[in-house]
Short mmCIF file of C-alpha atoms in Angstrom, two decimals:
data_model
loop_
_atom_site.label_atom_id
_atom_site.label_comp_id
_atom_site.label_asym_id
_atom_site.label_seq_id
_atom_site.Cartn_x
_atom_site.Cartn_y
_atom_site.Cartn_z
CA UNK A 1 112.23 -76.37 -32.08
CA UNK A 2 109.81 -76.11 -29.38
CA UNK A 3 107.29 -73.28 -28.66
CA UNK A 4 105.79 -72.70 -24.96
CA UNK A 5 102.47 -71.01 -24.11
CA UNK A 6 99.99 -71.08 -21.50
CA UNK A 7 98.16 -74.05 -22.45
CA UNK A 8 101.20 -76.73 -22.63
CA UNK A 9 103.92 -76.84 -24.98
CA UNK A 10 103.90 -77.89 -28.58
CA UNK A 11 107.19 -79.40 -30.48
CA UNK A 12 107.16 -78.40 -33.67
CA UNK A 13 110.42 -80.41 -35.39
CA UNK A 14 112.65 -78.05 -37.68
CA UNK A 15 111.69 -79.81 -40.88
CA UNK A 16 108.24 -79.60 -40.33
CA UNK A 17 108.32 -75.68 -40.25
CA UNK A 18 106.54 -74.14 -43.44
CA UNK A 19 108.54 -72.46 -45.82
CA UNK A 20 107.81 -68.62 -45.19
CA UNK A 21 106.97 -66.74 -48.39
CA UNK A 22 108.64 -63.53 -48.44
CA UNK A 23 107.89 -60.79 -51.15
CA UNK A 24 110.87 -57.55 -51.26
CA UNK A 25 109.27 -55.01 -53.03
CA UNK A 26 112.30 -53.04 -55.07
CA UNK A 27 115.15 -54.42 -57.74
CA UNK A 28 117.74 -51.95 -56.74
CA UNK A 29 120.53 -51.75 -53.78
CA UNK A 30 118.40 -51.95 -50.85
CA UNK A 31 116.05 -54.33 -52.57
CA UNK A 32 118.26 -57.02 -53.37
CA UNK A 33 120.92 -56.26 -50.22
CA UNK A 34 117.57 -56.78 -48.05
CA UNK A 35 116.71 -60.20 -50.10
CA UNK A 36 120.06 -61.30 -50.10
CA UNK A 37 120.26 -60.91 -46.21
CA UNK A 38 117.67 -62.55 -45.43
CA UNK A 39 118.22 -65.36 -47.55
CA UNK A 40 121.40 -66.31 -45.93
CA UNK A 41 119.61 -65.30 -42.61
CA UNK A 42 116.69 -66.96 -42.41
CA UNK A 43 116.91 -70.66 -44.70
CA UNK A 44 113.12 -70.95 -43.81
CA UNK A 45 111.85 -68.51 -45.89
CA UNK A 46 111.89 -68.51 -49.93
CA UNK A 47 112.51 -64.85 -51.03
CA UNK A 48 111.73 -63.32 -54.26
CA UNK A 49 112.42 -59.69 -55.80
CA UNK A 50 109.39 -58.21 -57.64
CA UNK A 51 110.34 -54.73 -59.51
CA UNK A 52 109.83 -53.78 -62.77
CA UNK A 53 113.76 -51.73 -62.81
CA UNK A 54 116.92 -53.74 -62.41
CA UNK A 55 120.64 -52.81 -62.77
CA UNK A 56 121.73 -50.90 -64.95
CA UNK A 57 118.36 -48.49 -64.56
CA UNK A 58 117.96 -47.96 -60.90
CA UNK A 59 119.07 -44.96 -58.93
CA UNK A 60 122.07 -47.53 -57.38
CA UNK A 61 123.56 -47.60 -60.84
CA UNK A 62 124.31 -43.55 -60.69
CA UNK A 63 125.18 -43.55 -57.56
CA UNK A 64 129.17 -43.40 -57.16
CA UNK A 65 128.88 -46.07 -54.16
CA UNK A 66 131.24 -44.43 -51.69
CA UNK A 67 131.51 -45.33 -47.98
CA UNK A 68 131.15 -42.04 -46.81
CA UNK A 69 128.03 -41.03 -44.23
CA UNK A 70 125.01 -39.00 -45.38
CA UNK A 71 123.37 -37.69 -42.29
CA UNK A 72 119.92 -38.31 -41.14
CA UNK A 73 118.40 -35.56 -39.31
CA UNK A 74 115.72 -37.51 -37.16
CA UNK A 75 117.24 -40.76 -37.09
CA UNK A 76 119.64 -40.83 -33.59
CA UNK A 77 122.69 -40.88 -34.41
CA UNK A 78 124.19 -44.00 -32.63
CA UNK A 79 121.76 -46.14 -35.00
CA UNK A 80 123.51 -44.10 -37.73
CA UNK A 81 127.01 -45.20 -36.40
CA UNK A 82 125.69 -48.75 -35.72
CA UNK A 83 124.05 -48.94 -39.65
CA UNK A 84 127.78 -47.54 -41.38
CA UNK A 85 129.53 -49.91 -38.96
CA UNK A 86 128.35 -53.29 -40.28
CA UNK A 87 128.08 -52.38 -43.98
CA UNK A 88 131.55 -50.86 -43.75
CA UNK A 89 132.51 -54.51 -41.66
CA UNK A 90 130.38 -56.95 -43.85
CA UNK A 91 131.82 -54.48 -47.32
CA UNK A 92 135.56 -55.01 -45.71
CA UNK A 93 135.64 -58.82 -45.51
CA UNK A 94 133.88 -59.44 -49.47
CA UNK A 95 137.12 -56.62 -50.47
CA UNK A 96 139.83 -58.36 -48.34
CA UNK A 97 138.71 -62.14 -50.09
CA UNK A 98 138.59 -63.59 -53.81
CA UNK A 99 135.43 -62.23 -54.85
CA UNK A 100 135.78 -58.33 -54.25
CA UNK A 101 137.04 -57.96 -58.13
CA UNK A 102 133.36 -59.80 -58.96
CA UNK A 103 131.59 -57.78 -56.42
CA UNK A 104 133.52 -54.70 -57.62
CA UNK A 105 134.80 -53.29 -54.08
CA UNK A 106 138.12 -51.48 -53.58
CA UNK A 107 139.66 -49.45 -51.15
CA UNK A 108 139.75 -45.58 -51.82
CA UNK A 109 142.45 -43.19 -49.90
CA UNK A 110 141.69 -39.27 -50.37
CA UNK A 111 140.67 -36.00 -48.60
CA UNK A 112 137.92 -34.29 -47.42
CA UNK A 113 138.21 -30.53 -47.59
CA UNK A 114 136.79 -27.68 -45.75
CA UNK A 115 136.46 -23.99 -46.29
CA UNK A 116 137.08 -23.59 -42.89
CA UNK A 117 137.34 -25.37 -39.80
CA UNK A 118 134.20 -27.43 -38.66
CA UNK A 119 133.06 -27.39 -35.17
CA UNK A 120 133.37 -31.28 -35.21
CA UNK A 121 137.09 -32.04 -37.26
CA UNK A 122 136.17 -35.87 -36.17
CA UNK A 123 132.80 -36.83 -37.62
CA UNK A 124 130.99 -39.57 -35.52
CA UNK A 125 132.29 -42.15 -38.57
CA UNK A 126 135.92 -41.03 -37.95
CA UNK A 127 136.97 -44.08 -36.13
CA UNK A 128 135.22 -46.96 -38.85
CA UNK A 129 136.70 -46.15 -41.60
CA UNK A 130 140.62 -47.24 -41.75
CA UNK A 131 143.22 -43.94 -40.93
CA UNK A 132 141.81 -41.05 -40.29
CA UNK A 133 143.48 -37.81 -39.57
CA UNK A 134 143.92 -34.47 -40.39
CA UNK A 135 145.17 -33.32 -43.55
CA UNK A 136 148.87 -31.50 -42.96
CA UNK A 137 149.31 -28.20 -44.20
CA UNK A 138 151.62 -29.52 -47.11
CA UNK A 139 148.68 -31.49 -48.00
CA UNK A 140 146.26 -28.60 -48.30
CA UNK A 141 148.47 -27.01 -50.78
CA UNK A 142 147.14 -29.04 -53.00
CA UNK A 143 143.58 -26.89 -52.11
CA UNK A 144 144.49 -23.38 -52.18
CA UNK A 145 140.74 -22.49 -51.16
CA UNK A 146 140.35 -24.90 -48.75
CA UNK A 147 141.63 -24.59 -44.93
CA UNK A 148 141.24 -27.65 -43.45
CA UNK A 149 140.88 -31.35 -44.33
CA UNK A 150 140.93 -34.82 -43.44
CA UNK A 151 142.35 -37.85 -45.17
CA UNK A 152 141.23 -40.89 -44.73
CA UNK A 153 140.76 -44.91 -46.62
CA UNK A 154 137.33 -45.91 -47.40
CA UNK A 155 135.51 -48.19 -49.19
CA UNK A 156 134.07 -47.73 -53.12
CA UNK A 157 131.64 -50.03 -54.68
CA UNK A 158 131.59 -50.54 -58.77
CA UNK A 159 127.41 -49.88 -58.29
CA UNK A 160 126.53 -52.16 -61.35
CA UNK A 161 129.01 -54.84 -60.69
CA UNK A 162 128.03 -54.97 -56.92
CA UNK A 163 124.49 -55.06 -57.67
CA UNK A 164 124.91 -57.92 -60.44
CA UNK A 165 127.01 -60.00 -57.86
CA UNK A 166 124.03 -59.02 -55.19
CA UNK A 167 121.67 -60.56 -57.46
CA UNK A 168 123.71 -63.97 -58.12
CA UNK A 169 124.24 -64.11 -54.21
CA UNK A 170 120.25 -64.39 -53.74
CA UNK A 171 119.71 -66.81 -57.09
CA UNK A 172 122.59 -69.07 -54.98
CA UNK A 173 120.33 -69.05 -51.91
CA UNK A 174 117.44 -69.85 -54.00
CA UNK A 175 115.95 -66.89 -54.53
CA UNK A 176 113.59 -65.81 -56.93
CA UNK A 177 113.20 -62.62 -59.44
CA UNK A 178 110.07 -61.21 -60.77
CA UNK A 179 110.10 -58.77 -63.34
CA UNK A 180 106.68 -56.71 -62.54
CA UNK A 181 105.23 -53.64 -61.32
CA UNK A 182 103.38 -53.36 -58.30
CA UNK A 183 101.12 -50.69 -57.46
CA UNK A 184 99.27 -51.64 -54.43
CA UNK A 185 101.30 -54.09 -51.84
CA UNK A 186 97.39 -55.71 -51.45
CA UNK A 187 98.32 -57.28 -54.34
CA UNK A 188 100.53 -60.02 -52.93
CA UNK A 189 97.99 -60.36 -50.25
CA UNK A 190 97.66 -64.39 -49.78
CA UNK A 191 100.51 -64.93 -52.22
CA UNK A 192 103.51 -64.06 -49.69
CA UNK A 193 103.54 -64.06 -45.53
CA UNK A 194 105.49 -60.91 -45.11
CA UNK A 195 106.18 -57.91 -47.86
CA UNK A 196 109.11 -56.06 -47.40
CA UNK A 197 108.89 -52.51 -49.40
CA UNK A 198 112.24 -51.55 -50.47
CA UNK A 199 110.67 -49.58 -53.35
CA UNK A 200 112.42 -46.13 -52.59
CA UNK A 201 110.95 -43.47 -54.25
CA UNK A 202 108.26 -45.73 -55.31
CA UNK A 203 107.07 -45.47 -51.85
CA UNK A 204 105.77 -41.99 -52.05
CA UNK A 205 103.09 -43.35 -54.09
CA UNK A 206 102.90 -47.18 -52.99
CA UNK A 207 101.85 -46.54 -49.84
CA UNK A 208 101.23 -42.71 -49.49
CA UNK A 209 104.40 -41.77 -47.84
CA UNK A 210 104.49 -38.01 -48.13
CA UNK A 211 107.68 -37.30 -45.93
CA UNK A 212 109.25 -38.55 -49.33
CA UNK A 213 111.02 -36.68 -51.92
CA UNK A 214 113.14 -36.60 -54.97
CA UNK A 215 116.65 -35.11 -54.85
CA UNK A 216 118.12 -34.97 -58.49
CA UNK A 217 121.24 -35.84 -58.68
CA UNK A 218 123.28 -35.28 -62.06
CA UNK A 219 126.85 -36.97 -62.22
CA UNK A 220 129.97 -37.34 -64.67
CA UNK A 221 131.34 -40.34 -65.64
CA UNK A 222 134.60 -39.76 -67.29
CA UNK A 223 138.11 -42.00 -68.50
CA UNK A 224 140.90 -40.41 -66.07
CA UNK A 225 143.44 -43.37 -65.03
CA UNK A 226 145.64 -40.96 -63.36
CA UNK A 227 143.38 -40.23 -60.73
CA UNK A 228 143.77 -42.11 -57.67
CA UNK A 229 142.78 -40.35 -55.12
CA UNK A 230 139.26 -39.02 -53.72
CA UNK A 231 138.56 -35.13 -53.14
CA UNK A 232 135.18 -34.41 -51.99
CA UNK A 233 134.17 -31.11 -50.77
CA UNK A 234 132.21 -31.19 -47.18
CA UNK A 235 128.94 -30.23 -47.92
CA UNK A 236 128.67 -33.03 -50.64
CA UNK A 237 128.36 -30.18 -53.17
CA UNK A 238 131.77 -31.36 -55.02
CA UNK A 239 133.47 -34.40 -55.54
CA UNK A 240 135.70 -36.99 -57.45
CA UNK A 241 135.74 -40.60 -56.79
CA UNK A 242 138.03 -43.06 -58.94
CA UNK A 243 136.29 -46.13 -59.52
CA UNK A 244 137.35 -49.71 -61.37
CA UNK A 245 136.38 -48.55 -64.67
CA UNK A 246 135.58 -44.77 -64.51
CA UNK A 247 135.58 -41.67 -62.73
CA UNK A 248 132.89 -40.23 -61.09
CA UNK A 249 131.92 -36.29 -60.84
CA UNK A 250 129.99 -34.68 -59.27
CA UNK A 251 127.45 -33.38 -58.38
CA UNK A 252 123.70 -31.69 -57.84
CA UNK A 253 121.20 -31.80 -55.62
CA UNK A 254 118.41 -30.43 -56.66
CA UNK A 255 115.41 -30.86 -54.39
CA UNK A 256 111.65 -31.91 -55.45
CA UNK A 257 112.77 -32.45 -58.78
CA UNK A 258 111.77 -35.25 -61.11
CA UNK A 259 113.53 -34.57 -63.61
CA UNK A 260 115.72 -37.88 -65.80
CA UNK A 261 116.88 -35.63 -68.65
CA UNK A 262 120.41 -34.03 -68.39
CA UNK A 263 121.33 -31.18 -68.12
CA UNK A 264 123.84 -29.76 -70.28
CA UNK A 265 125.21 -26.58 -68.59
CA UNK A 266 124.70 -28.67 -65.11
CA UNK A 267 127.18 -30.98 -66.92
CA UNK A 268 129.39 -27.80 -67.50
CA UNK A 269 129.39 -26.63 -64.18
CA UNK A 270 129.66 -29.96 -62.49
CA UNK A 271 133.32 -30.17 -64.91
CA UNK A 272 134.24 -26.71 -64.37
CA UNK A 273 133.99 -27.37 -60.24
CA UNK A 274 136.29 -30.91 -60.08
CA UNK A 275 139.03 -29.61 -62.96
CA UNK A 276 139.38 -26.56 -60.43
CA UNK A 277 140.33 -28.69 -57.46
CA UNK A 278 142.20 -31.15 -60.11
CA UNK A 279 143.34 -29.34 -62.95
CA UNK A 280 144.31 -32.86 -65.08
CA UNK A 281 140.87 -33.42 -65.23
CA UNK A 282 140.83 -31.10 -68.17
CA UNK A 283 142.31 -34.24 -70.10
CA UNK A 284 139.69 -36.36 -69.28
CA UNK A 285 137.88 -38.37 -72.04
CA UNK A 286 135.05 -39.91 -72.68
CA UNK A 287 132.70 -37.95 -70.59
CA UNK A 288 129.13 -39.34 -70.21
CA UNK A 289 126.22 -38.08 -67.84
CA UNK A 290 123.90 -39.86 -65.64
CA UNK A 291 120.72 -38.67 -63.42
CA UNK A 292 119.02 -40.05 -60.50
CA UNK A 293 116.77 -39.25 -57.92
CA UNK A 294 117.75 -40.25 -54.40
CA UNK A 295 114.41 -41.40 -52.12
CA UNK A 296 115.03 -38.91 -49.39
CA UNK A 297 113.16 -38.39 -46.13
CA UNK A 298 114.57 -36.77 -42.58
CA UNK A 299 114.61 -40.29 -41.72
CA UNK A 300 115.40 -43.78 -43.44
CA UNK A 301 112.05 -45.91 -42.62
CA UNK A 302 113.23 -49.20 -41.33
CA UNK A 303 110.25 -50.56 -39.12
CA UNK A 304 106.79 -53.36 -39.00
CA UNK A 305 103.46 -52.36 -39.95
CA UNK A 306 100.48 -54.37 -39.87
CA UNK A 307 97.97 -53.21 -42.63
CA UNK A 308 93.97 -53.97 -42.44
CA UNK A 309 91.81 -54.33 -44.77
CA UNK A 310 88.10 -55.39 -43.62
CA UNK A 311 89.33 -58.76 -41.94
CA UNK A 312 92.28 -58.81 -43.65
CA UNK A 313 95.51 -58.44 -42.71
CA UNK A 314 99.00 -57.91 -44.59
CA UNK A 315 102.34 -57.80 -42.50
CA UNK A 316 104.79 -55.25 -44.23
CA UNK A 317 108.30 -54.36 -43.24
CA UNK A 318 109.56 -50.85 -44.57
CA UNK A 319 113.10 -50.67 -45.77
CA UNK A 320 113.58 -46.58 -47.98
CA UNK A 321 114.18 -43.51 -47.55
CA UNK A 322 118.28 -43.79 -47.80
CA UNK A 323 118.38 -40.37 -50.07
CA UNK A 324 122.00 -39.95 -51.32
CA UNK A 325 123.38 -42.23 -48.16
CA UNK A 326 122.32 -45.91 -49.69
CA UNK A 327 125.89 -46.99 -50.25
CA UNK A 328 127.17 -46.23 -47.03
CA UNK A 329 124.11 -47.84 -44.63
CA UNK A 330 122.31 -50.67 -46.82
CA UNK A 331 123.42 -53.96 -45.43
CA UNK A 332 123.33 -52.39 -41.46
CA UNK A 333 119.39 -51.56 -42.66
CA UNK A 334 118.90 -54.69 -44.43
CA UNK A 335 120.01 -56.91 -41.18
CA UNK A 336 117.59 -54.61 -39.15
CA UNK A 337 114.97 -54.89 -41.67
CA UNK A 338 115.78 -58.91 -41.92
CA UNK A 339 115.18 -59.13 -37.86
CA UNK A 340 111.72 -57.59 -38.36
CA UNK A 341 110.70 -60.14 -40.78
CA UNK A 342 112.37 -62.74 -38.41
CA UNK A 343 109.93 -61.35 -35.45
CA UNK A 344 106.71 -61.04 -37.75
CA UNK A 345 107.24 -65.05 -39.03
CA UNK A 346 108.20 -65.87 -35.72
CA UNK A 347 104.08 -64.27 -34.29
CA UNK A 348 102.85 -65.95 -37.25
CA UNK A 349 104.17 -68.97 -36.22
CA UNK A 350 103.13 -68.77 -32.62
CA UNK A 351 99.35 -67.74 -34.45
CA UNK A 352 99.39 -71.24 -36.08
CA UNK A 353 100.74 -73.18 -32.89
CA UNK A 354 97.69 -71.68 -30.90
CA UNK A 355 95.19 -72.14 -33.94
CA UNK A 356 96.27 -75.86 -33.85
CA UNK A 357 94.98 -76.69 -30.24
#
């Protein structure tokens, strides 16, 4: 590999490249999707995950990891399109081969329903995920309350299995896992060439993001084999998603707060809600309840920053801020987030070529 500059040209051979020390901040989804993408991106760089919450206690392993857009309000929507498109593409290919039972991926057929008609009957996802239409009025029998729908086949991840098989993905590429907390990124400061903060909610107070907030979210997981289909209510305030080993229901969103303790009437409610648009849900067993709080922000925070300190400086990509939406955008920000750090070692490298003369 050669680099060029102004003063003659230096050949650096491949081998002779230093291994790039790479520190993700953040054991959950986005953590260890980020890791795991850049390990297989970039062999140059040795990659460890430093968190002090793994699967099964990170908001990931609530979530019911369905393929099924959050939006964004101030990120543009064609990035939006662009992130769903290659986690719904990269997602598709691990569920069509031998390891989608390991990595606990599945296709998922069901409806959408409406009150009323929206304005846009084809969301800007419409044409990613795999048939799409609209519901027929024999269909929407089915929803008495409900005037319009669409049906469609999406993807569903089992969140602890895929986050288990993300995590023996990076130990094949030779990454590394460190259980610890950090509370100031200066702390890997000479220890690692690039920090990438995937802490989520963590980052309100890791590095002072205040556009950050908690949504509570307060699910069901109940034993209902008979349920193979999806219903989920537009507004995200309702839904039921069949997974490999249990059904999920849901749901709350309760804004600002912090909350980890269930709720028992929430519980009630959340029940009440999903056996009225499935009335054999009443026979469900083993009902068990889960919290988390989705990292939200008006934007997911995928970008390069350059901190100072005196002299010093720290190069930090941001990956967070995927509120209720991880599922359905992590690997699309994880490849953008893995071409930063491929940009910020590539300056570094040009730093040491011009040092050197």
């Amino acid at each position: 590999m050669e680099q060029r500059h102004n003063k003659g040209l230096v050949s650096v051979p491949l081998g002779l490249m230093p291994m790039r020390r790479v520190a993700v901040i953040g054991g959950g989804l986005v953590g260890f999707s980020t890791a795991v993408c850049i390990s297989k991106s970039l062999p140059r760089c040795s990659v460890t995950v430093i968190a002090d919450k793994f699967t099964p206690n990170t908001t990931g392993d609530v979530a019911a990891g369905m393929l099924i857009p959050h939006r964004y309000p101030d990120t543009p929507i064609e990035q939006q399109k662009r992130w769903f498109q290659e986690t719904f593409s990269y997602l598709l290919t691990i569920c069509n081969s031998a390891e989608a039972a390991d990595a606990g991926i599945h296709l998922l057929s069901g409806w959408q329903i409406h009150q009323t008609a929206p304005e846009e009957k084809f969301p800007f996802w419409a044409d990613i995920v795999l048939g799409f239409r609209i519901m027929s009025m024999a269909e929407l029998e089915k929803f008495p309350e409900h005037q319009f729908g669409q049906a469609f086949t999406t993807l569903k991840c089992d969140s602890q299995r895929y986050l288990r098989w993300l995590e023996s993905r990076l130990r094949e590429n030779g990454g590394q896992i460190e259980d610890r907390k950090i509370t100031d990124v200066w702390e890997l400061h000479g220890h690692y060439d690039v920090i990438v903060n995937c802490s989520g909610l963590g980052a309100r107070a890791l590095v002072g993001d205040s556009k950050l907030h908690p949504v509570r979210g307060q699910v069901l997981k109940v034993q209902a084999p008979w349920v193979t289909h999806f219903i989920r209510v537009s507004d995200g305030s309702t839904y039921i998603y069949p997974g490999m080993s249990s059904v999920t229901l849901g749901g709350t969103r309760q804004k600002d707060d912090w909350r980890l303790s269930t709720d028992a009437t929430a519980s009630q409610n959340i029940l009440n809600r999903c056996c009225a648009l499935e009335p054999s849900l009443k026979k469900a067993y083993a009902i068990t309840e889960h919290v988390g709080l989705r990292p939200t922000r008006s934007a997911i925070r995928v970008e390069k920053e350059v901190l100072l300190r005196g002299s010093y400086q720290l190069p930090v990509i941001h990956n967070y801020g995927h509120g209720g939406g991880g599922f359905s955008v992590h690997w699309g920000t994880a490849r953008e987030a893995t071409h930063l750090v491929e940009e910020l070692i590539a300056s570094l490298r040009g730093s040491s070529a011009k040092a050197k003369l």
